[in-house]
């Protein structure tokens, strides 16, 4: 058999197999809406681990980290640093949010915001902003998927066909099984991806350079200075790295789908326990970076698309089965996060935007049917965007992480600070999002300030936080004692 | 205990984010890795250790 057909068969097995696993929970039993949306709030450590960890190792981890190492050098190290700090934020935040969700039947991030501030307007606003940033993220996964399958099938399957088939399957299993389907497939995805990343990340550098030390000696000799900041870039220097790690670690759990994932936990201890071990999982990100540096020396001439570095190196070094493995793992790395995003976007859009504006008074049963329909509708929208205007959402995408990070004061102070109120929250959010859009649209990221190059989202977050706190202190307390207590996690008595 | 928990919470942030200011160098290589890369990886281990200690403090005395 030719390399192409071997690779193609392996990729097809991965995609079809995971779609079958994803659809099974919904076919086996009739799921209630709560089971569909937040897994019945009954996920133990294992299931919760895979949806929390699984949404982290996306197409970026797989292709982007290698691509950044290949094209930028040392700035890629930021990707190793922020996750473990984000888990410390999560250690406090997730176990505090999850019981509020259980007690008041909340299913989305915007539900939570509306509840803590007792403000429908703020809930709708959070939901609308969340959808604006999740949709391009969804499109990114989809575009990555098309590119990976096209490359790994040696061009036999064009990217549009690949996107339609794979995404059709994703939309089907999300609509049938909801979060249970996402969790079941996330397990497969993580195992496949870790095996692929560790195998190639250990083998390739050693194969070409004898050892990791040998690899980095060679990189340092060929490209002096690449392995320290700012690497091959002009302005990704020490201040950029510090502000970027600060922003991404604080903003990490602000992605709306991760709030919904935390609502799925059986009890707060599940979330605390998993936060302790998640940093170790992050060490896996080391391997794509090693592969990226190997590709830099081995692949000539320079790639036009640095994100292809991983696959090109495998294609150069192995026969078809290996590319099939990477293609299958890479496809899953796009499909499963896309499934979770699709679920969260549909939920937020239907419940918090439509349901709280034009659709007030829709019955819960009609709402549930509508949400499942919106899953399919959004999948079509995302596909159309990818096929007909792949570049249109680029600006929004760039703002994604900075944009959702602006929810940090809203959520964290809302849960932990008694004086936080809706007027402060609204003003802070408005200032933060304005600065994010202004700096991004004027290409001011990183933002030069006093000789430093600071992450623009970080500046926006600092301004947002200041405005939030000052305005909250200036206006009279809005939340009555009882509302605060009803949302505030009860600390166990000191011992 | 409260002070200790705050310390354990902030230490990894100081190590990873603050450390970049001092660790931006290629040599010496540690475990075959450039120094900056090694430094950031060491932050992962430190965060794990701090979280483990925090979890121990939080669950201390609770029945499991």
Coordinates of C-alpha atoms in Angstrom, one line a residue:
Chain A
X1 CA 0.0 0.0 0.0
X2 CA 1.2 3.5 -0.7
X3 CA 2.1 5.9 2.1
X4 CA -1.0 8.0 1.4
X5 CA -3.5 5.1 1.7
X6 CA -1.9 3.9 4.9
X7 CA -2.0 7.4 6.4
X8 CA -5.5 7.9 5.2
X9 CA -6.8 4.6 6.7
X10 CA -5.3 5.5 10.1
X11 CA -6.7 9.0 10.1
X12 CA -10.2 7.7 9.1
X13 CA -10.1 5.1 12.0
X14 CA -9.3 7.8 14.5
X15 CA -12.0 10.2 13.3
X16 CA -14.8 7.6 12.9
X17 CA -13.8 5.8 16.1
X18 CA -13.9 8.9 18.2
X19 CA -17.2 10.0 16.6
X20 CA -18.7 6.6 17.5
X21 CA -17.5 6.9 21.1
X22 CA -18.9 10.4 21.3
X23 CA -22.3 9.5 20.1
X24 CA -22.7 6.4 22.3
X25 CA -23.7 8.1 25.6
X26 CA -26.6 9.8 24.0
X27 CA -27.8 6.7 22.2
X28 CA -27.5 4.4 25.2
X29 CA -29.8 6.4 27.4
X30 CA -32.1 9.3 27.1
X31 CA -30.2 12.3 28.6
X32 CA -31.9 15.0 30.6
X33 CA -31.0 18.5 29.6
X34 CA -28.8 18.8 32.7
X35 CA -27.0 15.6 31.8
X36 CA -26.5 16.8 28.3
X37 CA -25.3 20.3 29.2
X38 CA -23.2 19.8 32.3
X39 CA -22.9 16.0 32.6
X40 CA -25.5 15.8 35.3
X41 CA -23.0 17.5 37.6
X42 CA -21.7 14.1 38.4
X43 CA -18.3 13.8 36.9
X44 CA -15.7 12.3 39.2
X45 CA -11.9 12.9 39.2
X46 CA -11.3 10.9 36.0
X47 CA -14.0 12.4 33.7
X48 CA -13.4 15.9 35.0
X49 CA -9.7 15.6 34.5
X50 CA -10.1 14.8 30.8
X51 CA -12.5 17.6 30.1
X52 CA -10.4 20.1 32.0
X53 CA -7.1 18.9 30.7
X54 CA -8.5 17.9 27.3
X55 CA -9.6 21.4 26.4
X56 CA -6.1 22.7 27.1
X57 CA -4.2 20.4 24.6
X58 CA -5.7 21.8 21.5
X59 CA -4.4 22.3 17.9
X60 CA -2.2 25.1 19.3
X61 CA -0.4 22.7 21.7
X62 CA 0.1 20.2 18.9
X63 CA 1.0 22.4 15.9
X64 CA 1.4 25.9 17.2
X65 CA 4.0 25.3 19.9
X66 CA 6.2 23.5 17.4
X67 CA 5.5 26.4 14.9
X68 CA 6.4 29.1 17.4
X69 CA 9.7 27.3 18.3
X70 CA 10.4 27.0 14.6
X71 CA 9.6 30.6 13.7
X72 CA 10.2 32.6 16.9
X73 CA 12.6 30.6 19.2
X74 CA 12.6 31.5 22.9
X75 CA 9.3 33.4 23.1
X76 CA 7.6 30.0 22.8
X77 CA 8.7 29.2 26.3
X78 CA 5.9 31.3 27.6
X79 CA 3.6 28.4 26.6
X80 CA 5.4 26.2 29.2
X81 CA 5.0 28.7 32.0
X82 CA 1.4 30.0 32.2
X83 CA -0.6 26.8 32.6
X84 CA 0.8 25.8 36.0
X85 CA 0.0 29.3 37.3
X86 CA -3.5 29.1 35.8
X87 CA -4.1 26.0 37.8
X88 CA -3.4 27.9 41.0
X89 CA -6.1 30.4 40.0
X90 CA -8.3 27.4 39.2
X91 CA -7.5 25.8 42.6
X92 CA -9.4 28.7 44.3
X93 CA -11.9 29.7 41.6
X94 CA -13.4 26.5 40.3
X95 CA -14.3 24.9 43.7
X96 CA -15.9 28.2 44.6
X97 CA -18.0 28.5 41.4
X98 CA -19.1 24.9 41.1
X99 CA -21.3 24.8 44.3
X100 CA -23.0 28.0 43.3
X101 CA -23.9 26.4 40.0
X102 CA -25.2 23.3 41.6
X103 CA -27.3 25.2 44.2
X104 CA -28.9 27.6 41.7
X105 CA -29.1 25.3 38.6
X106 CA -26.6 27.4 36.6
X107 CA -25.2 25.9 33.4
X108 CA -23.1 28.7 31.8
X109 CA -20.6 31.4 32.7
X110 CA -23.2 34.1 31.8
X111 CA -25.7 32.3 34.1
X112 CA -23.2 32.7 36.9
X113 CA -22.5 36.4 36.2
X114 CA -26.3 37.2 36.0
X115 CA -26.7 35.4 39.3
X116 CA -23.9 37.0 41.3
X117 CA -24.6 40.5 40.2
X118 CA -28.4 40.0 40.0
X119 CA -28.3 41.8 36.6
X120 CA -29.8 40.5 33.4
X121 CA -28.0 43.2 31.4
X122 CA -24.6 42.1 32.6
X123 CA -25.4 38.4 31.9
X124 CA -26.5 39.2 28.4
X125 CA -23.4 41.3 27.8
X126 CA -21.0 38.7 29.1
X127 CA -22.8 36.1 26.9
X128 CA -22.6 38.2 23.8
X129 CA -18.9 39.0 24.4
X130 CA -18.2 35.3 25.1
X131 CA -19.8 34.2 21.8
X132 CA -17.8 36.8 19.9
X133 CA -14.6 35.3 21.2
X134 CA -15.5 31.6 21.1
X135 CA -16.7 31.6 17.5
X136 CA -13.3 32.6 16.0
X137 CA -11.6 30.1 18.3
X138 CA -14.0 27.4 16.9
X139 CA -13.0 28.5 13.4
X140 CA -9.4 28.2 14.3
X141 CA -9.8 24.6 15.3
X142 CA -11.7 23.9 12.1
X143 CA -9.1 25.5 9.9
X144 CA -6.3 23.6 11.7
X145 CA -8.2 20.4 11.2
X146 CA -8.5 20.9 7.4
X147 CA -4.9 21.7 7.1
X148 CA -3.7 18.7 9.1
X149 CA -5.8 16.2 7.3
X150 CA -4.9 17.6 3.9
X151 CA -1.2 17.4 4.7
X152 CA -1.3 14.0 6.4
X153 CA -3.3 12.4 3.6
X154 CA -0.5 13.6 1.2
X155 CA -3.1 15.9 -0.4
X156 CA -5.6 13.1 -1.2
X157 CA -8.4 14.7 0.8
X158 CA -8.7 18.4 0.2
X159 CA -9.2 20.5 3.3
X160 CA -12.7 21.6 2.6
X161 CA -13.9 17.9 2.3
X162 CA -12.0 17.1 5.5
X163 CA -13.6 19.9 7.4
X164 CA -17.1 19.1 6.3
X165 CA -16.8 15.3 7.1
X166 CA -15.0 15.8 10.5
X167 CA -17.1 18.7 11.6
X168 CA -20.4 17.0 10.6
X169 CA -19.4 14.2 12.9
X170 CA -18.5 16.6 15.7
X171 CA -21.8 18.5 15.4
X172 CA -23.8 15.2 15.4
X173 CA -22.2 13.7 18.5
X174 CA -22.4 17.0 20.4
X175 CA -26.1 17.4 19.6
X176 CA -26.8 13.8 20.7
X177 CA -24.5 13.4 23.7
X178 CA -23.5 16.9 24.9
X179 CA -20.8 17.1 27.5
X180 CA -20.8 13.4 28.1
X181 CA -19.8 12.8 24.5
X182 CA -17.1 15.5 24.8
X183 CA -15.7 13.8 27.9
X184 CA -15.7 10.3 26.4
X185 CA -13.8 11.5 23.3
X186 CA -11.5 13.7 25.3
X187 CA -10.1 10.5 26.9
X188 CA -9.2 9.0 23.5
X189 CA -7.8 12.3 22.3
X190 CA -5.5 12.8 25.2
X191 CA -4.1 9.2 25.1
X192 CA -3.5 9.3 21.4
X193 CA -2.0 12.8 21.5
X194 CA 0.3 12.1 24.4
X195 CA 1.6 8.9 22.9
X196 CA 2.3 10.7 19.6
X197 CA 3.9 13.8 21.2
X198 CA 6.1 11.9 23.6
X199 CA 7.2 9.3 21.0
X200 CA 8.1 11.8 18.3
X201 CA 9.4 14.3 20.8
X202 CA 11.8 11.8 22.3
X203 CA 12.7 10.0 19.0
X204 CA 13.3 12.9 16.5
X205 CA 15.7 15.1 18.4
X206 CA 17.7 12.1 19.5
X207 CA 17.7 10.6 16.0
X208 CA 19.1 13.8 14.4
X209 CA 21.3 15.2 17.2
X210 CA 22.0 12.3 19.6
X211 CA 20.6 14.1 22.7
X212 CA 18.6 17.2 23.8
X213 CA 21.9 18.8 24.7
X214 CA 23.2 18.0 21.2
X215 CA 20.1 19.6 19.7
X216 CA 20.4 22.8 21.6
X217 CA 24.2 23.0 21.1
X218 CA 23.5 22.8 17.3
X219 CA 20.6 25.4 17.5
X220 CA 22.8 27.8 19.5
X221 CA 25.6 27.4 17.0
X222 CA 23.4 27.9 13.9
X223 CA 21.2 30.7 15.3
X224 CA 23.1 32.5 18.1
X225 CA 20.7 34.2 20.5
X226 CA 17.6 32.3 19.4
X227 CA 17.3 30.5 22.7
X228 CA 17.0 33.6 24.8
X229 CA 14.5 36.4 24.5
X230 CA 13.6 38.0 22.2
X231 CA 14.6 35.1 20.0
X232 CA 13.9 35.7 16.3
X233 CA 11.5 38.5 17.1
X234 CA 12.0 42.2 17.6
X235 CA 9.8 43.0 20.6
X236 CA 9.0 39.7 22.4
X237 CA 11.4 40.5 25.1
X238 CA 11.6 40.0 28.9
X239 CA 8.8 42.5 29.7
X240 CA 6.6 40.9 27.0
X241 CA 7.2 37.4 28.4
X242 CA 6.4 38.6 32.0
X243 CA 3.2 40.4 31.0
X244 CA 2.1 37.7 28.7
X245 CA 2.5 34.9 31.3
X246 CA 0.6 37.1 33.8
X247 CA -2.3 37.7 31.4
X248 CA -2.6 34.2 30.1
X249 CA -2.4 32.6 33.5
X250 CA -5.1 34.9 34.9
X251 CA -7.2 34.7 31.8
X252 CA -7.1 31.0 31.3
X253 CA -10.2 30.0 33.3
X254 CA -12.1 32.9 31.9
X255 CA -12.9 31.0 28.7
X256 CA -16.7 30.5 29.0
X257 CA -16.6 26.7 28.2
X258 CA -14.3 26.1 31.1
X259 CA -16.9 27.5 33.6
X260 CA -19.4 25.0 32.2
X261 CA -16.8 22.2 32.5
X262 CA -16.3 23.1 36.2
X263 CA -20.1 22.8 36.8
X264 CA -19.8 19.2 35.7
X265 CA -17.8 18.2 38.8
X266 CA -19.4 15.9 41.4
X267 CA -18.1 18.0 44.3
X268 CA -15.5 20.8 44.8
X269 CA -12.8 18.3 45.9
X270 CA -12.7 16.9 42.4
X271 CA -11.7 20.3 41.1
X272 CA -9.2 20.9 43.8
X273 CA -7.6 17.5 43.5
X274 CA -7.3 17.8 39.7
X275 CA -5.8 21.3 40.0
X276 CA -2.9 19.8 42.0
X277 CA -1.9 17.3 39.3
X278 CA -2.7 19.3 36.1
X279 CA 0.7 21.1 36.2
X280 CA 2.5 17.8 35.7
X281 CA 0.4 17.2 32.6
X282 CA 1.8 20.4 31.2
X283 CA 5.2 19.0 30.9
X284 CA 3.9 17.3 27.7
X285 CA 4.1 20.7 26.0
X286 CA 7.9 20.3 26.1
X287 CA 7.9 17.8 23.3
X288 CA 6.3 19.8 20.5
X289 CA 8.8 22.6 21.3
X290 CA 11.7 20.1 21.0
X291 CA 10.2 19.0 17.7
X292 CA 10.0 22.6 16.5
X293 CA 13.6 23.3 17.2
X294 CA 14.7 20.0 15.5
X295 CA 12.6 21.0 12.4
X296 CA 14.3 24.3 12.3
X297 CA 17.7 22.7 11.6
X298 CA 16.5 19.7 9.6
X299 CA 14.0 21.2 7.2
X300 CA 15.3 23.4 4.4
X301 CA 14.2 25.6 2.8
X302 CA 12.3 27.5 5.5
X303 CA 8.6 26.6 5.7
X304 CA 6.0 29.2 4.6
X305 CA 3.6 27.9 7.3
X306 CA 5.6 27.4 10.5
X307 CA 2.7 25.5 12.0
X308 CA 3.4 22.7 9.6
X309 CA 6.9 22.1 11.1
X310 CA 5.8 19.1 13.2
X311 CA 4.1 17.3 10.3
X312 CA 6.8 18.1 7.8
X313 CA 9.5 16.7 10.1
X314 CA 7.5 13.5 10.6
X315 CA 6.9 13.2 6.8
X316 CA 10.6 13.7 6.1
X317 CA 11.7 11.1 8.8
X318 CA 9.1 8.4 8.7
X319 CA 6.9 6.3 6.3
X320 CA 3.1 6.8 5.9
X321 CA 1.9 5.1 9.1
X322 CA 3.7 7.8 11.2
X323 CA 2.1 10.6 9.4
X324 CA -1.2 8.9 9.8
X325 CA -0.7 8.7 13.5
X326 CA 0.2 12.4 13.7
X327 CA -2.7 13.3 11.4
X328 CA -5.1 11.3 13.5
X329 CA -3.9 12.7 16.8
X330 CA -3.8 16.3 15.3
X331 CA -7.4 15.9 13.9
X332 CA -8.6 14.8 17.4
X333 CA -6.7 17.7 19.0
X334 CA -8.9 20.0 16.8
X335 CA -12.2 18.1 16.9
X336 CA -12.6 17.6 20.7
X337 CA -11.9 21.2 21.8
X338 CA -14.1 22.2 18.9
X339 CA -16.9 20.0 20.3
X340 CA -16.6 21.6 23.7
X341 CA -16.6 25.1 22.2
X342 CA -19.6 24.2 20.0
X343 CA -21.5 23.0 23.0
X344 CA -20.6 26.1 25.2
X345 CA -21.3 28.6 22.4
X346 CA -24.7 27.1 21.7
X347 CA -25.6 27.1 25.4
X348 CA -24.5 30.7 25.9
X349 CA -26.2 31.9 22.8
X350 CA -29.5 30.2 23.3
X351 CA -29.8 30.5 27.1
X352 CA -28.2 33.8 27.8
X353 CA -28.5 35.9 24.6
X354 CA -31.8 34.6 23.0
X355 CA -33.4 33.3 26.2
X356 CA -32.9 36.5 28.1
X357 CA -33.8 39.0 25.4
X358 CA -36.2 38.0 22.5
X359 CA -37.0 34.5 23.8
X360 CA -38.0 35.2 27.4
X361 CA -40.8 32.9 28.3
X362 CA -39.7 30.0 26.2
X363 CA -40.4 26.7 28.0
X364 CA -37.5 24.7 29.3
X365 CA -38.3 21.8 27.0
X366 CA -38.4 24.1 23.9
X367 CA -35.2 25.7 25.1
X368 CA -33.5 22.3 25.3
X369 CA -34.6 21.4 21.7
X370 CA -33.5 24.8 20.5
X371 CA -30.0 24.5 22.0
X372 CA -29.4 21.2 20.3
X373 CA -30.6 22.7 17.0
X374 CA -28.3 25.7 17.5
X375 CA -25.4 23.2 17.8
X376 CA -26.0 22.2 14.2
X377 CA -26.7 25.7 13.1
X378 CA -23.5 27.1 14.6
X379 CA -21.5 24.2 13.0
X380 CA -22.8 25.3 9.6
X381 CA -22.0 28.9 10.3
X382 CA -18.4 28.1 11.4
X383 CA -17.9 25.9 8.3
X384 CA -19.2 28.6 6.0
X385 CA -16.8 31.1 7.6
X386 CA -13.9 28.7 7.1
X387 CA -14.7 28.0 3.5
X388 CA -15.8 31.4 2.2
X389 CA -13.9 33.9 4.3
X390 CA -11.0 32.3 6.1
X391 CA -9.3 35.6 6.9
X392 CA -12.4 37.5 8.1
X393 CA -12.2 36.7 11.7
X394 CA -8.4 37.0 12.1
X395 CA -8.7 40.3 14.0
X396 CA -11.2 38.8 16.4
X397 CA -9.1 35.7 16.9
X398 CA -6.1 37.8 17.9
X399 CA -8.1 39.4 20.5
X400 CA -9.5 36.1 21.8
X401 CA -7.3 35.5 24.8
X402 CA -7.0 39.2 25.8
X403 CA -10.7 39.5 25.3
X404 CA -11.9 36.7 27.6
X405 CA -9.3 37.6 30.1
X406 CA -11.2 40.8 30.8
X407 CA -13.8 38.6 32.6
X408 CA -11.2 38.1 35.4
X409 CA -12.4 40.9 37.8
X410 CA -16.0 40.1 36.9
X411 CA -15.8 36.5 37.9
X412 CA -13.1 36.4 40.6
X413 CA -14.0 39.6 42.5
X414 CA -17.7 38.7 42.0
X415 CA -17.2 35.4 43.8
X416 CA -14.7 36.5 46.4
X417 CA -15.3 40.2 47.1
X418 CA -18.3 41.5 49.0
X419 CA -18.2 45.0 47.7
X420 CA -18.1 44.0 44.0
X421 CA -21.2 45.3 42.3
X422 CA -22.7 45.5 38.9
X423 CA -21.9 49.1 38.2
X424 CA -18.2 48.5 38.9
X425 CA -18.3 45.3 36.9
X426 CA -19.9 47.0 33.9
X427 CA -17.4 50.0 33.9
X428 CA -14.4 47.7 34.3
X429 CA -15.5 45.4 31.5
X430 CA -16.3 48.3 29.2
X431 CA -12.8 49.8 29.8
X432 CA -11.0 46.5 29.4
X433 CA -12.7 45.4 26.2
X434 CA -12.4 48.9 24.7
X435 CA -8.6 48.8 25.3
X436 CA -8.3 45.3 23.9
X437 CA -10.1 46.2 20.6
X438 CA -8.3 49.5 20.3
X439 CA -4.8 48.1 20.7
X440 CA -5.5 45.1 18.5
X441 CA -7.1 47.0 15.7
X442 CA -4.3 49.5 15.7
X443 CA -1.7 46.7 15.9
X444 CA -0.4 48.0 19.2
X445 CA 0.4 44.6 20.7
X446 CA 2.9 44.3 22.3
X447 CA 2.4 47.9 23.5
X448 CA 5.6 49.9 24.0
X449 CA 5.4 51.6 27.4
X450 CA 8.4 53.3 29.0
X451 CA 10.9 51.2 27.1
X452 CA 9.1 48.0 27.7
X453 CA 7.0 45.9 25.4
X454 CA 3.9 44.9 27.4
X455 CA 1.2 42.5 26.4
X456 CA -1.8 44.8 25.4
X457 CA -4.3 42.5 27.0
X458 CA -2.4 42.8 30.3
X459 CA -2.5 46.6 30.2
X460 CA -6.3 46.4 29.5
X461 CA -6.7 44.0 32.4
X462 CA -4.9 46.3 34.9
X463 CA -7.0 49.2 33.8
X464 CA -10.2 47.1 34.0
X465 CA -9.3 45.9 37.5
X466 CA -8.6 49.4 38.8
X467 CA -11.8 50.8 37.4
X468 CA -13.8 47.9 38.8
X469 CA -12.4 48.3 42.3
X470 CA -12.6 52.1 42.4
X471 CA -16.2 52.3 41.0
X472 CA -17.3 49.5 43.3
X473 CA -16.0 51.3 46.3
X474 CA -17.5 54.7 45.2
X475 CA -21.1 53.5 44.7
X476 CA -23.1 52.2 47.6
X477 CA -23.0 48.4 48.1
X478 CA -25.5 46.9 45.7
X479 CA -25.6 43.4 46.9
X480 CA -27.5 42.8 50.1
X481 CA -25.8 40.6 52.7
X482 CA -28.1 37.7 51.8
X483 CA -27.2 37.7 48.1
X484 CA -23.5 37.7 48.9
X485 CA -23.9 34.9 51.4
X486 CA -26.0 32.9 49.0
X487 CA -23.2 33.0 46.5
X488 CA -20.2 32.9 48.8
X489 CA -18.7 29.5 49.4
X490 CA -18.9 28.5 53.0
X491 CA -15.4 27.9 54.3
X492 CA -15.0 24.8 56.5
X493 CA -14.4 25.8 60.1
X494 CA -10.8 26.3 61.0
X495 CA -9.0 23.5 62.8
Chain B
X1 CA -1.7 28.5 58.1
X2 CA -3.4 31.3 56.2
X3 CA -0.1 33.1 55.8
X4 CA 1.6 29.9 54.6
X5 CA -1.2 29.4 52.0
X6 CA -0.8 32.9 50.7
X7 CA 2.9 32.3 50.4
X8 CA 2.5 29.0 48.6
X9 CA 0.0 30.7 46.2
X10 CA 2.3 33.6 45.3
X11 CA 5.6 31.8 45.2
X12 CA 5.1 30.1 41.8
X13 CA 4.0 33.4 40.3
X14 CA 7.1 35.1 41.6
X15 CA 9.3 32.3 40.5
X16 CA 8.0 32.0 36.9
X17 CA 7.1 35.6 36.1
X18 CA 9.6 37.4 38.3
X19 CA 12.3 34.8 37.4
X20 CA 12.2 35.6 33.7
X21 CA 13.9 39.0 34.5
X22 CA 17.0 37.1 35.9
X23 CA 16.8 33.9 33.9
X24 CA 16.9 35.2 30.3
X25 CA 20.2 33.5 29.4
X26 CA 21.2 30.6 27.2
X27 CA 24.0 29.1 29.3
X28 CA 24.6 27.2 31.4
X29 CA 22.6 24.4 29.9
X30 CA 20.8 22.3 32.6
X31 CA 19.8 18.8 31.7
X32 CA 20.7 19.6 28.1
X33 CA 18.2 22.5 28.0
X34 CA 18.9 26.2 27.6
X35 CA 18.8 28.0 31.0
X36 CA 15.6 30.0 30.3
X37 CA 13.7 26.9 29.2
X38 CA 14.9 25.0 32.2
X39 CA 13.9 27.8 34.5
X40 CA 10.3 27.9 33.2
X41 CA 10.1 24.1 33.4
X42 CA 11.3 24.2 37.0
X43 CA 8.3 26.5 37.7
X44 CA 5.9 23.7 36.7
X45 CA 7.5 21.4 39.3
X46 CA 7.4 24.2 41.9
X47 CA 3.7 24.9 41.2
X48 CA 2.9 21.2 41.6
X49 CA 4.7 21.1 45.0
X50 CA 3.0 24.2 46.2
X51 CA -0.4 23.0 45.1
X52 CA 0.2 19.6 46.8
X53 CA 1.1 21.4 50.1
X54 CA -2.0 23.6 49.8
X55 CA -4.2 20.6 49.2
X56 CA -2.7 18.9 52.2
X57 CA -3.4 22.0 54.4
X58 CA -7.0 22.2 53.1
X59 CA -7.9 18.6 53.5
X60 CA -6.0 18.2 56.8
X61 CA -8.3 16.7 59.5
X62 CA -11.1 15.9 57.0
X63 CA -12.2 12.4 56.8
X64 CA -11.8 10.7 53.5

